[in-house]
PDB file of C-alpha atoms in Angstrom:
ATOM      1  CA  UNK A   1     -42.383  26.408 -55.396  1.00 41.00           C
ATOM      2  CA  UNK A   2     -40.900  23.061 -57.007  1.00 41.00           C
ATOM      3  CA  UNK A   3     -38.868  21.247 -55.506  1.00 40.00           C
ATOM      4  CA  UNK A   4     -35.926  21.973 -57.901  1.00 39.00           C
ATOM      5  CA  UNK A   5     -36.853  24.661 -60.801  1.00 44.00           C
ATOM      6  CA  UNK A   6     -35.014  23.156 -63.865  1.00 39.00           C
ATOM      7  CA  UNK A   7     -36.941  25.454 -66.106  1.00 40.00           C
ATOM      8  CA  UNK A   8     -35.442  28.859 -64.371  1.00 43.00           C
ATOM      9  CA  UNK A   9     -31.875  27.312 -64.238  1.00 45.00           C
ATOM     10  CA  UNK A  10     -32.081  26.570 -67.744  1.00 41.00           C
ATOM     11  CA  UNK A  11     -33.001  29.704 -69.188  1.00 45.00           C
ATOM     12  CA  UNK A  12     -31.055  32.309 -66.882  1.00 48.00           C
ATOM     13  CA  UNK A  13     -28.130  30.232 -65.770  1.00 53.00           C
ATOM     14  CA  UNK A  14     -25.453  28.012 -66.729  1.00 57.00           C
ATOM     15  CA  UNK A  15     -25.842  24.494 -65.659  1.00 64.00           C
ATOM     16  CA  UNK A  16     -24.881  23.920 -62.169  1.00 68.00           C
ATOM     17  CA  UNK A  17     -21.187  23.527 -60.986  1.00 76.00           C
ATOM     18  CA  UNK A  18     -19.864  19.955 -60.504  1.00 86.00           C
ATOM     19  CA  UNK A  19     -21.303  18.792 -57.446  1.00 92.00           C
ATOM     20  CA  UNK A  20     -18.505  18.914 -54.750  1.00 93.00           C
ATOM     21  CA  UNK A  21     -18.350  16.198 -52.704  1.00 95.00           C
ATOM     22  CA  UNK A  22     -15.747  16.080 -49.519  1.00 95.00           C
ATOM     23  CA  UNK A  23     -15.608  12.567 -47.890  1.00 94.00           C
ATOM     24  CA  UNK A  24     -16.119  14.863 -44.692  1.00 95.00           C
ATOM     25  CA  UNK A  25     -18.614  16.943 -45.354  1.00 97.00           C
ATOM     26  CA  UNK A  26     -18.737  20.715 -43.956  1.00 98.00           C
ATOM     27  CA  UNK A  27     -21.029  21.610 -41.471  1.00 98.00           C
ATOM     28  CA  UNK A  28     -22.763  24.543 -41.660  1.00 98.00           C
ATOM     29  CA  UNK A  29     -24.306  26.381 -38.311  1.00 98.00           C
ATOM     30  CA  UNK A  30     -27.036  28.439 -38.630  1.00 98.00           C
ATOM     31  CA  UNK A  31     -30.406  30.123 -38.085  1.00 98.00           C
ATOM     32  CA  UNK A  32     -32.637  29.882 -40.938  1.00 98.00           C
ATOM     33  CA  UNK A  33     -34.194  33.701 -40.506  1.00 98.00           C
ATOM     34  CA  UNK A  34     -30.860  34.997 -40.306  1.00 98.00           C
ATOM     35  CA  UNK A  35     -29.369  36.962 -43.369  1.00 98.00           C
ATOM     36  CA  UNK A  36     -25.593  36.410 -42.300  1.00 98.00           C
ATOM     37  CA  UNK A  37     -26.363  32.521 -42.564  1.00 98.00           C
ATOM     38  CA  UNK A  38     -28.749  32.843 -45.671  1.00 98.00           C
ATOM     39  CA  UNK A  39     -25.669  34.301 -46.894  1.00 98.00           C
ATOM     40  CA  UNK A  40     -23.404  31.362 -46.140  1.00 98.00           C
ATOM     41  CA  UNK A  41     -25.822  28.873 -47.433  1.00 98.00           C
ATOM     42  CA  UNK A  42     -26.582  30.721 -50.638  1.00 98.00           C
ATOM     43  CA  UNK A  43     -23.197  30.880 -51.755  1.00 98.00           C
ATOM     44  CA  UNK A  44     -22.602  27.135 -51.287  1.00 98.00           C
ATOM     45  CA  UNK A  45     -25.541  26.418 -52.850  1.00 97.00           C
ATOM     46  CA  UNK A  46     -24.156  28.294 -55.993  1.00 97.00           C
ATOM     47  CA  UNK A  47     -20.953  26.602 -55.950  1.00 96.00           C
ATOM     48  CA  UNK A  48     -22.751  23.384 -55.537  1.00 96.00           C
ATOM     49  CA  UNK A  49     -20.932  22.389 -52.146  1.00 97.00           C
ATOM     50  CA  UNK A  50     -22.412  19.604 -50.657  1.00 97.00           C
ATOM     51  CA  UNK A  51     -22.594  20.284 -46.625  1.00 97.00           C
ATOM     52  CA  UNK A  52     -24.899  19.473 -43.678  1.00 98.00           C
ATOM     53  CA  UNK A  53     -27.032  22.340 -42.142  1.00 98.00           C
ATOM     54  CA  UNK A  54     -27.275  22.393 -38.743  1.00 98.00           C
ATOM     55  CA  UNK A  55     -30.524  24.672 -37.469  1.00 98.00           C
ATOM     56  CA  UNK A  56     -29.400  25.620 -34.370  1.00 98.00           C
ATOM     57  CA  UNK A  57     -32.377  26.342 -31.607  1.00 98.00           C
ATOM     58  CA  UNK A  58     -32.756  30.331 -30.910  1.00 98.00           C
ATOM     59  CA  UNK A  59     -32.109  29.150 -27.118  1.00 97.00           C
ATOM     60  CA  UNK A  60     -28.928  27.127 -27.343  1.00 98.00           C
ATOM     61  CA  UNK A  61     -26.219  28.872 -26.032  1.00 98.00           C
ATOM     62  CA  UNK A  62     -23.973  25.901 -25.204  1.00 98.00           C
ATOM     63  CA  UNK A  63     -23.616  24.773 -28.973  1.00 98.00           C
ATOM     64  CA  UNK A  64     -22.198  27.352 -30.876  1.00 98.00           C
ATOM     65  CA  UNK A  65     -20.163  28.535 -27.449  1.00 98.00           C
ATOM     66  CA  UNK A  66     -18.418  25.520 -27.450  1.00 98.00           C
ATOM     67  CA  UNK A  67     -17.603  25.847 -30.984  1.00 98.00           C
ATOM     68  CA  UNK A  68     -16.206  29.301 -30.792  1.00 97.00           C
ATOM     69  CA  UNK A  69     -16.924  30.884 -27.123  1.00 97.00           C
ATOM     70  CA  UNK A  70     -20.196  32.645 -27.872  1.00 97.00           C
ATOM     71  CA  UNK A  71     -23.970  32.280 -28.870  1.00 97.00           C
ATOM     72  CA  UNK A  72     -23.568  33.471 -32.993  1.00 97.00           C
ATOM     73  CA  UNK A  73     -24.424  32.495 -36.187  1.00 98.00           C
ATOM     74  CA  UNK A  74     -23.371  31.049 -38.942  1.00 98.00           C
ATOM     75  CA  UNK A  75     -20.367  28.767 -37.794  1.00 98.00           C
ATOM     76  CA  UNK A  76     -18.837  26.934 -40.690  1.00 98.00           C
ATOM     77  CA  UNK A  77     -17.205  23.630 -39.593  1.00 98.00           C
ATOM     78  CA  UNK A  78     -14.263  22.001 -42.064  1.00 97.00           C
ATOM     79  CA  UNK A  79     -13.768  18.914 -40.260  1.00 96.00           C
ATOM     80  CA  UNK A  80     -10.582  17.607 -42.733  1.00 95.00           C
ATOM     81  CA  UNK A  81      -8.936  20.546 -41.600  1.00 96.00           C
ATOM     82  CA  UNK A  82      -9.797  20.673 -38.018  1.00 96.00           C
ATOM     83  CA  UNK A  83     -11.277  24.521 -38.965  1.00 97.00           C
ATOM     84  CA  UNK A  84     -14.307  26.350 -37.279  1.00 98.00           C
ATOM     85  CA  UNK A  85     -15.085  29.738 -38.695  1.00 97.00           C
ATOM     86  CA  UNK A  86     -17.701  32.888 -37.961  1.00 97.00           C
ATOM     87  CA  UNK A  87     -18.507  35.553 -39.895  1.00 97.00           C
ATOM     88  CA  UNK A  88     -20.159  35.229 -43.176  1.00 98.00           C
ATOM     89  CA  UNK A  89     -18.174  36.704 -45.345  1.00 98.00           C
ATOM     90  CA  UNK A  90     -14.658  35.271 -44.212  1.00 98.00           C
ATOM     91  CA  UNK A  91     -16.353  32.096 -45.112  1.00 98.00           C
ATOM     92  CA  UNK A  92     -17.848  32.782 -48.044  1.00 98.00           C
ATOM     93  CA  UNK A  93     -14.278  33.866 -49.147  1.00 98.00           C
ATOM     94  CA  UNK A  94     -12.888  30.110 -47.585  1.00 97.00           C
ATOM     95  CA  UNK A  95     -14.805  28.287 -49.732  1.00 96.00           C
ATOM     96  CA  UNK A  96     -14.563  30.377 -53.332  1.00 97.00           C
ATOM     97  CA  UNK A  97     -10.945  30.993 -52.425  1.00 97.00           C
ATOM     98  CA  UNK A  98     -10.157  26.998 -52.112  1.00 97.00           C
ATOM     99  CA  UNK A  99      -9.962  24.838 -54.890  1.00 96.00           C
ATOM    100  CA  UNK A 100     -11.467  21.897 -52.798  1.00 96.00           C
ATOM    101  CA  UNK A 101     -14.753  23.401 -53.562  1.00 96.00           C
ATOM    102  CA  UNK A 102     -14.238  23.793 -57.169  1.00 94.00           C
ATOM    103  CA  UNK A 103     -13.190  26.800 -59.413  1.00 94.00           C
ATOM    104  CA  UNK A 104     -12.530  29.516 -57.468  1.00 95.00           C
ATOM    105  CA  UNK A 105     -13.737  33.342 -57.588  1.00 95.00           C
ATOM    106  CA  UNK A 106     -17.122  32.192 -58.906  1.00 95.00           C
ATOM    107  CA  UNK A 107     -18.781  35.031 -56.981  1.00 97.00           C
ATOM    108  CA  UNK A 108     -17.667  38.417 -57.957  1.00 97.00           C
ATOM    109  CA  UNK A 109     -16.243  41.674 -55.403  1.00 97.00           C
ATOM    110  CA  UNK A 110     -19.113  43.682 -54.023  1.00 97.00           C
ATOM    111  CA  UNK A 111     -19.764  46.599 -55.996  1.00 96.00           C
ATOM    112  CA  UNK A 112     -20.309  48.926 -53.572  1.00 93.00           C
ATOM    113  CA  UNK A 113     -23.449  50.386 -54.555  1.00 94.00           C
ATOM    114  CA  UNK A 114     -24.647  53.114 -52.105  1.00 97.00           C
ATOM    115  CA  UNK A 115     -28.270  53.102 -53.898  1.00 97.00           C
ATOM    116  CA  UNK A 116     -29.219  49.203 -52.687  1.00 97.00           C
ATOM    117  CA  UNK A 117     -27.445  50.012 -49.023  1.00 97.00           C
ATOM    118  CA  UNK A 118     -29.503  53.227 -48.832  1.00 98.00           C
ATOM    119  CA  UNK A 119     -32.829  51.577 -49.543  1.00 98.00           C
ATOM    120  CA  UNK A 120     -32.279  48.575 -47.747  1.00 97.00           C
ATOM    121  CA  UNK A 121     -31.842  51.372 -44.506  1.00 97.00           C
ATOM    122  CA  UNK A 122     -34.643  52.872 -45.473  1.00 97.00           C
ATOM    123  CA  UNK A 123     -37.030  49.835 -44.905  1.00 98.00           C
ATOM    124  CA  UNK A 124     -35.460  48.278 -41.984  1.00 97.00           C
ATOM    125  CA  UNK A 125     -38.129  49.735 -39.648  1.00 97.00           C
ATOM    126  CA  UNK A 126     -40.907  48.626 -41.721  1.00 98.00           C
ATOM    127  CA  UNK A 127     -39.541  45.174 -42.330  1.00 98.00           C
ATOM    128  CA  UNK A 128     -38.685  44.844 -38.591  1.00 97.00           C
ATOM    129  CA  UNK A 129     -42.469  45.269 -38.023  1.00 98.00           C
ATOM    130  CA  UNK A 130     -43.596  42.748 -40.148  1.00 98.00           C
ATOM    131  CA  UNK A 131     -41.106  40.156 -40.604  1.00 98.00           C
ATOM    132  CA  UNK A 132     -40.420  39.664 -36.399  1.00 98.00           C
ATOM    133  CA  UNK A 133     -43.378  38.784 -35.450  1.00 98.00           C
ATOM    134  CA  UNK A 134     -43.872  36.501 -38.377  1.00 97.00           C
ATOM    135  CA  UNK A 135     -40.974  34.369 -37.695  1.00 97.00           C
ATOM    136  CA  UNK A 136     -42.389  32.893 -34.600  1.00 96.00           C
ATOM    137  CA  UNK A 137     -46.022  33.031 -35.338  1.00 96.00           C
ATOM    138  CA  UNK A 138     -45.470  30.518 -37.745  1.00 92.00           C
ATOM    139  CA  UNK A 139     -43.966  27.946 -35.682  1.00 87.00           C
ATOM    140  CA  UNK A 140     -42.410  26.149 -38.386  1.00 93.00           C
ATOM    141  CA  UNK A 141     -38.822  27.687 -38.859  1.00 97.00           C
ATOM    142  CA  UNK A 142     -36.655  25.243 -37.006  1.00 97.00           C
ATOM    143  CA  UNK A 143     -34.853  27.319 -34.332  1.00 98.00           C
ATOM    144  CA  UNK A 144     -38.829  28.357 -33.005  1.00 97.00           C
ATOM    145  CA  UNK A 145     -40.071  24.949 -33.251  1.00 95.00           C
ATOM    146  CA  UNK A 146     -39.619  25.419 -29.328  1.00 96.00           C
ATOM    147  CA  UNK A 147     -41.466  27.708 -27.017  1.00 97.00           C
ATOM    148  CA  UNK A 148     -38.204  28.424 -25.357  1.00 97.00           C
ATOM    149  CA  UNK A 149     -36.567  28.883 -28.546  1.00 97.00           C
ATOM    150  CA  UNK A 150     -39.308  31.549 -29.144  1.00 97.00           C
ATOM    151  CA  UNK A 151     -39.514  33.456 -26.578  1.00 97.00           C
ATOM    152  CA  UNK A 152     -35.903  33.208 -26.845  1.00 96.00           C
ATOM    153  CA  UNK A 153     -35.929  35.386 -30.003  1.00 97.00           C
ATOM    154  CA  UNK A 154     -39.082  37.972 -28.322  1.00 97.00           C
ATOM    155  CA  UNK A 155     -36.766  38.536 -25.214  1.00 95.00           C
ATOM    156  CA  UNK A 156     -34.119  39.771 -27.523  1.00 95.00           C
ATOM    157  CA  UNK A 157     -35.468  41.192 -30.900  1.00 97.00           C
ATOM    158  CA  UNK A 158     -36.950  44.553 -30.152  1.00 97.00           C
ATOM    159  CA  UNK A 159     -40.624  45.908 -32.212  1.00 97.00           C
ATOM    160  CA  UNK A 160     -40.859  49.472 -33.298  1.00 96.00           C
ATOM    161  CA  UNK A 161     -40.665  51.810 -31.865  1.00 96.00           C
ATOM    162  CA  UNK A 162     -39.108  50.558 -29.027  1.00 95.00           C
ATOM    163  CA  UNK A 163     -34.997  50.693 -29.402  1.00 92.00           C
ATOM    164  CA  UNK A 164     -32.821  47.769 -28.464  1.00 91.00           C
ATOM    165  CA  UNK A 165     -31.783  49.326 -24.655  1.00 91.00           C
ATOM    166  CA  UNK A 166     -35.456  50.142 -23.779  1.00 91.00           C
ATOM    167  CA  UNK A 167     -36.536  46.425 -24.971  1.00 95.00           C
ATOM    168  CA  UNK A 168     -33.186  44.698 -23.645  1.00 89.00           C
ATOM    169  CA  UNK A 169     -31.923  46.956 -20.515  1.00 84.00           C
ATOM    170  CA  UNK A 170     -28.429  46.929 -19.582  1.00 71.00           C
ATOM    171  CA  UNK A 171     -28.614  44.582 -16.893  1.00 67.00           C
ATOM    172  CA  UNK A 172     -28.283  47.871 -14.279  1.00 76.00           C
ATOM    173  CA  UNK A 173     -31.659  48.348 -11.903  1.00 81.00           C
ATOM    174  CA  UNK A 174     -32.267  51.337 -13.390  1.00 79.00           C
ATOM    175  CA  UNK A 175     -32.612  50.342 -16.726  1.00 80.00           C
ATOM    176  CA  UNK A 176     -34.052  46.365 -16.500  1.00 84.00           C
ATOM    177  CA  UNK A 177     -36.041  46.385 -19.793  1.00 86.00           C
ATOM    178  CA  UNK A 178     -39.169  45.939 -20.529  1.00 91.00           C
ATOM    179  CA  UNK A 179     -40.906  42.427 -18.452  1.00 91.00           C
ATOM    180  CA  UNK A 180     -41.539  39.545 -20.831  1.00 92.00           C
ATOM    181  CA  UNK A 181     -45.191  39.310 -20.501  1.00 93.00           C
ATOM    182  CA  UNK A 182     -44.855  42.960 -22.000  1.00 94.00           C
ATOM    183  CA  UNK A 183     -43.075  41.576 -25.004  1.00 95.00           C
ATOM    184  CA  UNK A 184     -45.336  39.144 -25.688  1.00 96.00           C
ATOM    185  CA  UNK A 185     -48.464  41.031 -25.560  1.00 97.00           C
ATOM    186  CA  UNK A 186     -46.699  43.407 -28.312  1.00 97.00           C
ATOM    187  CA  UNK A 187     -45.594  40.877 -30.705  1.00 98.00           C
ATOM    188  CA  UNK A 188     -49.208  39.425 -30.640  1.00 97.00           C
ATOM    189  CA  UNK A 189     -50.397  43.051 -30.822  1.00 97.00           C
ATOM    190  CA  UNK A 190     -48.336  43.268 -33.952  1.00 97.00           C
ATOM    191  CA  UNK A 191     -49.231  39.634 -35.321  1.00 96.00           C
ATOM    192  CA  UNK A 192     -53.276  40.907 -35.059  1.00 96.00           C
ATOM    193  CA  UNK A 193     -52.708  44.438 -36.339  1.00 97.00           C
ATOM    194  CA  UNK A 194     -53.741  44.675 -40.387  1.00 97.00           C
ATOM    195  CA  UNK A 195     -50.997  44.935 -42.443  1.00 97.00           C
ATOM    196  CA  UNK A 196     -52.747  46.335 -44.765  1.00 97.00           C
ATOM    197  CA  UNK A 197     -50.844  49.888 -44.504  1.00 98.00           C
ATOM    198  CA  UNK A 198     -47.859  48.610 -43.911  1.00 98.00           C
ATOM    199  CA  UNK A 199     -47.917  46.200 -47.015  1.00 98.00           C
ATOM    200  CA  UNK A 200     -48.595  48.812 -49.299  1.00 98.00           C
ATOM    201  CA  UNK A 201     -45.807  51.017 -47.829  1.00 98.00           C
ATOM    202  CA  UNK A 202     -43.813  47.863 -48.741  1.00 98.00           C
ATOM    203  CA  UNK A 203     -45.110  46.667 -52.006  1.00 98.00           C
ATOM    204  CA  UNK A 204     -44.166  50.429 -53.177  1.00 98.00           C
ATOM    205  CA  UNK A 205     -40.639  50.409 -51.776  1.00 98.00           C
ATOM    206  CA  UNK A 206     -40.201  46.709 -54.003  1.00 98.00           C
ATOM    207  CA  UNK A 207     -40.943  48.737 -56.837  1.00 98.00           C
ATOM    208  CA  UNK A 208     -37.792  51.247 -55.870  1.00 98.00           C
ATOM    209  CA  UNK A 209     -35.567  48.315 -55.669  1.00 98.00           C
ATOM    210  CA  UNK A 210     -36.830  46.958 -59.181  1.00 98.00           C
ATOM    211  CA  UNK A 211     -35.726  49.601 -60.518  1.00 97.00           C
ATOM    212  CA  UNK A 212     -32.382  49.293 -59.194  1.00 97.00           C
ATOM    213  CA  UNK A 213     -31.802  45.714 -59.506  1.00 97.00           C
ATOM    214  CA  UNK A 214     -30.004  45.531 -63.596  1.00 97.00           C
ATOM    215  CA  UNK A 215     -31.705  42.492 -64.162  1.00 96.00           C
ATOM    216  CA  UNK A 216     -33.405  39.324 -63.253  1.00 97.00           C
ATOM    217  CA  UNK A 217     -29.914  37.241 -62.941  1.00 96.00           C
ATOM    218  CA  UNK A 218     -27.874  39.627 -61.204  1.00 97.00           C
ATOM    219  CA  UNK A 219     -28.994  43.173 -59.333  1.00 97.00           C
ATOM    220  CA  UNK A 220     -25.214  45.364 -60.148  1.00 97.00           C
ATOM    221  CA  UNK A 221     -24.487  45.880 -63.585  1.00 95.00           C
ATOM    222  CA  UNK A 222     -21.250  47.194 -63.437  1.00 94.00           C
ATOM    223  CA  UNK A 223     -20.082  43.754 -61.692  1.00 94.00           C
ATOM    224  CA  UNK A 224     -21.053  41.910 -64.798  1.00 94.00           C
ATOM    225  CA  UNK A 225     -22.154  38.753 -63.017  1.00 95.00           C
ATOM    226  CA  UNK A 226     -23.659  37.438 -60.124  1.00 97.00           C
ATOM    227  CA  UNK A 227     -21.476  38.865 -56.883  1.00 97.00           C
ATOM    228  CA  UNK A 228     -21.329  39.302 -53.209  1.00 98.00           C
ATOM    229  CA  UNK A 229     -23.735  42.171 -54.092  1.00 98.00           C
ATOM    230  CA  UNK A 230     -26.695  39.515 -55.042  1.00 98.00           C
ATOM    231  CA  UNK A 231     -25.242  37.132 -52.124  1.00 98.00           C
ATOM    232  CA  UNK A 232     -26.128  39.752 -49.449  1.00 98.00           C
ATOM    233  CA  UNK A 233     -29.594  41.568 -51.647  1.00 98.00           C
ATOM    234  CA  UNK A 234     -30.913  38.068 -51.442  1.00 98.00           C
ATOM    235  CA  UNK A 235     -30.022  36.885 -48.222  1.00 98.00           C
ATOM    236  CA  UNK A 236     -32.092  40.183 -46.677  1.00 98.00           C
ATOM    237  CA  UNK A 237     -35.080  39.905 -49.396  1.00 98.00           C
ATOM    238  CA  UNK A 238     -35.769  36.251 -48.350  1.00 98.00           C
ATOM    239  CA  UNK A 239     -37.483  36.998 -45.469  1.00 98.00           C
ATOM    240  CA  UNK A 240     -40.135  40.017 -47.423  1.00 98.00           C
ATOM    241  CA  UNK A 241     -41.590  36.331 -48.673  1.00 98.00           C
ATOM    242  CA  UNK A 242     -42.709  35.109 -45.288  1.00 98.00           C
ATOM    243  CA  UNK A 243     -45.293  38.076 -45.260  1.00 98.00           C
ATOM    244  CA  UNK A 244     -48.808  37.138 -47.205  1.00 97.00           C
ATOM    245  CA  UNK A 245     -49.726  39.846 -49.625  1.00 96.00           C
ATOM    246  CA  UNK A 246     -46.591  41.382 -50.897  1.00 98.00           C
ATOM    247  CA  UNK A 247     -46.943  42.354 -54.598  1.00 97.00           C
ATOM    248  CA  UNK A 248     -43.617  41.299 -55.839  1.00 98.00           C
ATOM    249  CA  UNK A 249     -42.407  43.417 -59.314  1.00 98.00           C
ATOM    250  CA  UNK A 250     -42.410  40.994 -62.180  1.00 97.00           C
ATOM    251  CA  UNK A 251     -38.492  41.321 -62.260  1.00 98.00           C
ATOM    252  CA  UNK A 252     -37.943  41.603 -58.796  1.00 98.00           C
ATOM    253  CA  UNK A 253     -39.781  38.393 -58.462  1.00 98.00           C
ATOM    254  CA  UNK A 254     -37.473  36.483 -60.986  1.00 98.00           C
ATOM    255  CA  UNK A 255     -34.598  37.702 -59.449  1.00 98.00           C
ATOM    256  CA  UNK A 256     -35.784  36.151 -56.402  1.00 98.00           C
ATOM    257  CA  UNK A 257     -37.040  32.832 -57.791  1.00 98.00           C
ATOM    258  CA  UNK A 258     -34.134  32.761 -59.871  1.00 97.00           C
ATOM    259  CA  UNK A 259     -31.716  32.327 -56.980  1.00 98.00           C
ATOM    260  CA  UNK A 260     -33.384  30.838 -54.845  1.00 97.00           C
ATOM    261  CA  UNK A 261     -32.793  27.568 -57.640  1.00 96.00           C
ATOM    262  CA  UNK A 262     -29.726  28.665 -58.308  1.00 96.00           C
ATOM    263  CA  UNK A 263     -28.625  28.770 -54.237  1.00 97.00           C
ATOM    264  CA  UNK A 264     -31.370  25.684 -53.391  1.00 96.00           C
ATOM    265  CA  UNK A 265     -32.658  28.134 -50.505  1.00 98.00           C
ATOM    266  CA  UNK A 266     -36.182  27.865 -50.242  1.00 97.00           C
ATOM    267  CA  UNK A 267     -38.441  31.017 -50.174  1.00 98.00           C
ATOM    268  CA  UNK A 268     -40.994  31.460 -47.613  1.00 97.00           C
ATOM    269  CA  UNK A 269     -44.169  31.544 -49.588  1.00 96.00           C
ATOM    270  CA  UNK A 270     -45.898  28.345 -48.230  1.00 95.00           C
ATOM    271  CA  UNK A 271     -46.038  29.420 -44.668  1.00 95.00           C
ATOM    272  CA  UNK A 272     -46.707  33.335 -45.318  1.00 96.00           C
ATOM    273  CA  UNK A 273     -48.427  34.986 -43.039  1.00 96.00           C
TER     274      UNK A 273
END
């Protein structure tokens, strides 16, 4: 992808906001696999916010606990106000809410569409399967650019079929959870395995969500603009583009290139797997 996609802007979306500029910037917390924080960063990136992104390690515990007393992410970090925030949303709504970052309630309500929830339930299995795996095979997404920091994320994030408590345990000795050498020898199970199945499963369900999505500049027509409905569909979608071989739906595609200029959140395509 280019660096910056004038061409895309230019014919599906207004010019870019004024570039907002705090003498302190904001800091934004985050893990770049995770939707919440995609989230976070997308919507900045729309109201042109300038902020520093801080890619916390998927083994630090001590940073984000000393911001606000547990391992989570995104944390959103106002210094001029002395403010540190959680949860995506509650920031999202800080900064379109504030005229400090420029004309407010740029981002429309959620619709709430039961169609786009539905599907997006519907493929969280099959997703799981490929995406997990994917994120620390690479090596190259900054919070596994550790061994710890992967093996943090294989300790925690189960692979189907297994559930969370059979993966995890509940910390009783009758239920310890499955030994780590065990979780490693399924991910890399999974990593070997052909996709080929489970990539056409997938490249059928995009063509679904086409057909849902109104058009290539916002997915909810009944909004009438881009909206916390796009803000969350994207954040999830990201992710599809880290697996090699998805056939994307011409519109579906757009949508996704489209946003990812509008946001400046890179897709995944040069490191697919």
């Amino acid at each position: 992808m280019p660096l910056y996609n004038t061409t895309i802007l230019s014919l599906h979306h207004p010019p870019p906001p004024t570039s907002i500029i705090r003498d302190d910037l904001p800091t934004l917390y985050v893990y770049d696999h995770c939707p919440f924080c995609v989230r976070v960063r997308l919507a900045l990136g729309v109201k042109n916010v300038k902020h520093l992104i801080h890619f916390l390690a998927n083994d630090d515990i001590p940073t984000p606990t000393k911001l606000v007393g547990k391992k989570i992410a995104p944390i959103f970090s106002l210094p001029e106000d002395s403010l540190i925030m959680m949860e995506s949303l509650d920031i999202i709504s800080k900064i379109d809410t504030d005229e400090r970052f420029g004309p407010t309630n740029q981002i429309l309500p959620a619709s709430g569409r039961k169609d786009i929830k539905a599907w997006q339930k519907s493929v969280q299995v099959l997703l799981r399967t490929l995406q997990r795996p994917r994120y620390v095979a690479t090596g190259l997404l900054p919070e596994f650019q550790q061994l710890d920091g992967r093996h943090a994320f294989i300790k925690n994030h189960q692979l189907p079929p297994y559930e969370k408590p059979e993966w995890k345990g509940d910390g009783t000795p009758e239920n310890p959870g499955m030994d780590m050498d065990t979780k490693l020898k399924l991910y890399a199970e999974a990593m070997a395995a052909d996709p080929t199945p489970l990539i056409e499963d997938l490249n059928a369900r995009l063509v679904e969500l086409d057909d849902m999505l109104y058009s290539e500049h916002y997915c909810s027509e009944e909004v009438g603009g881009l909206s916390l409905d796009d803000i969350d569909l994207w954040a999830r979608l990201r992710s599809i583009s880290i697996i090699q071989g998805v056939a994307w739906p011409v519109k579906l595609r757009t949508y996704m290139d489209n946003l990812s200029a509008l946001g400046d959140v890179p897709l995944y395509d040069e490191m697919a797997l």
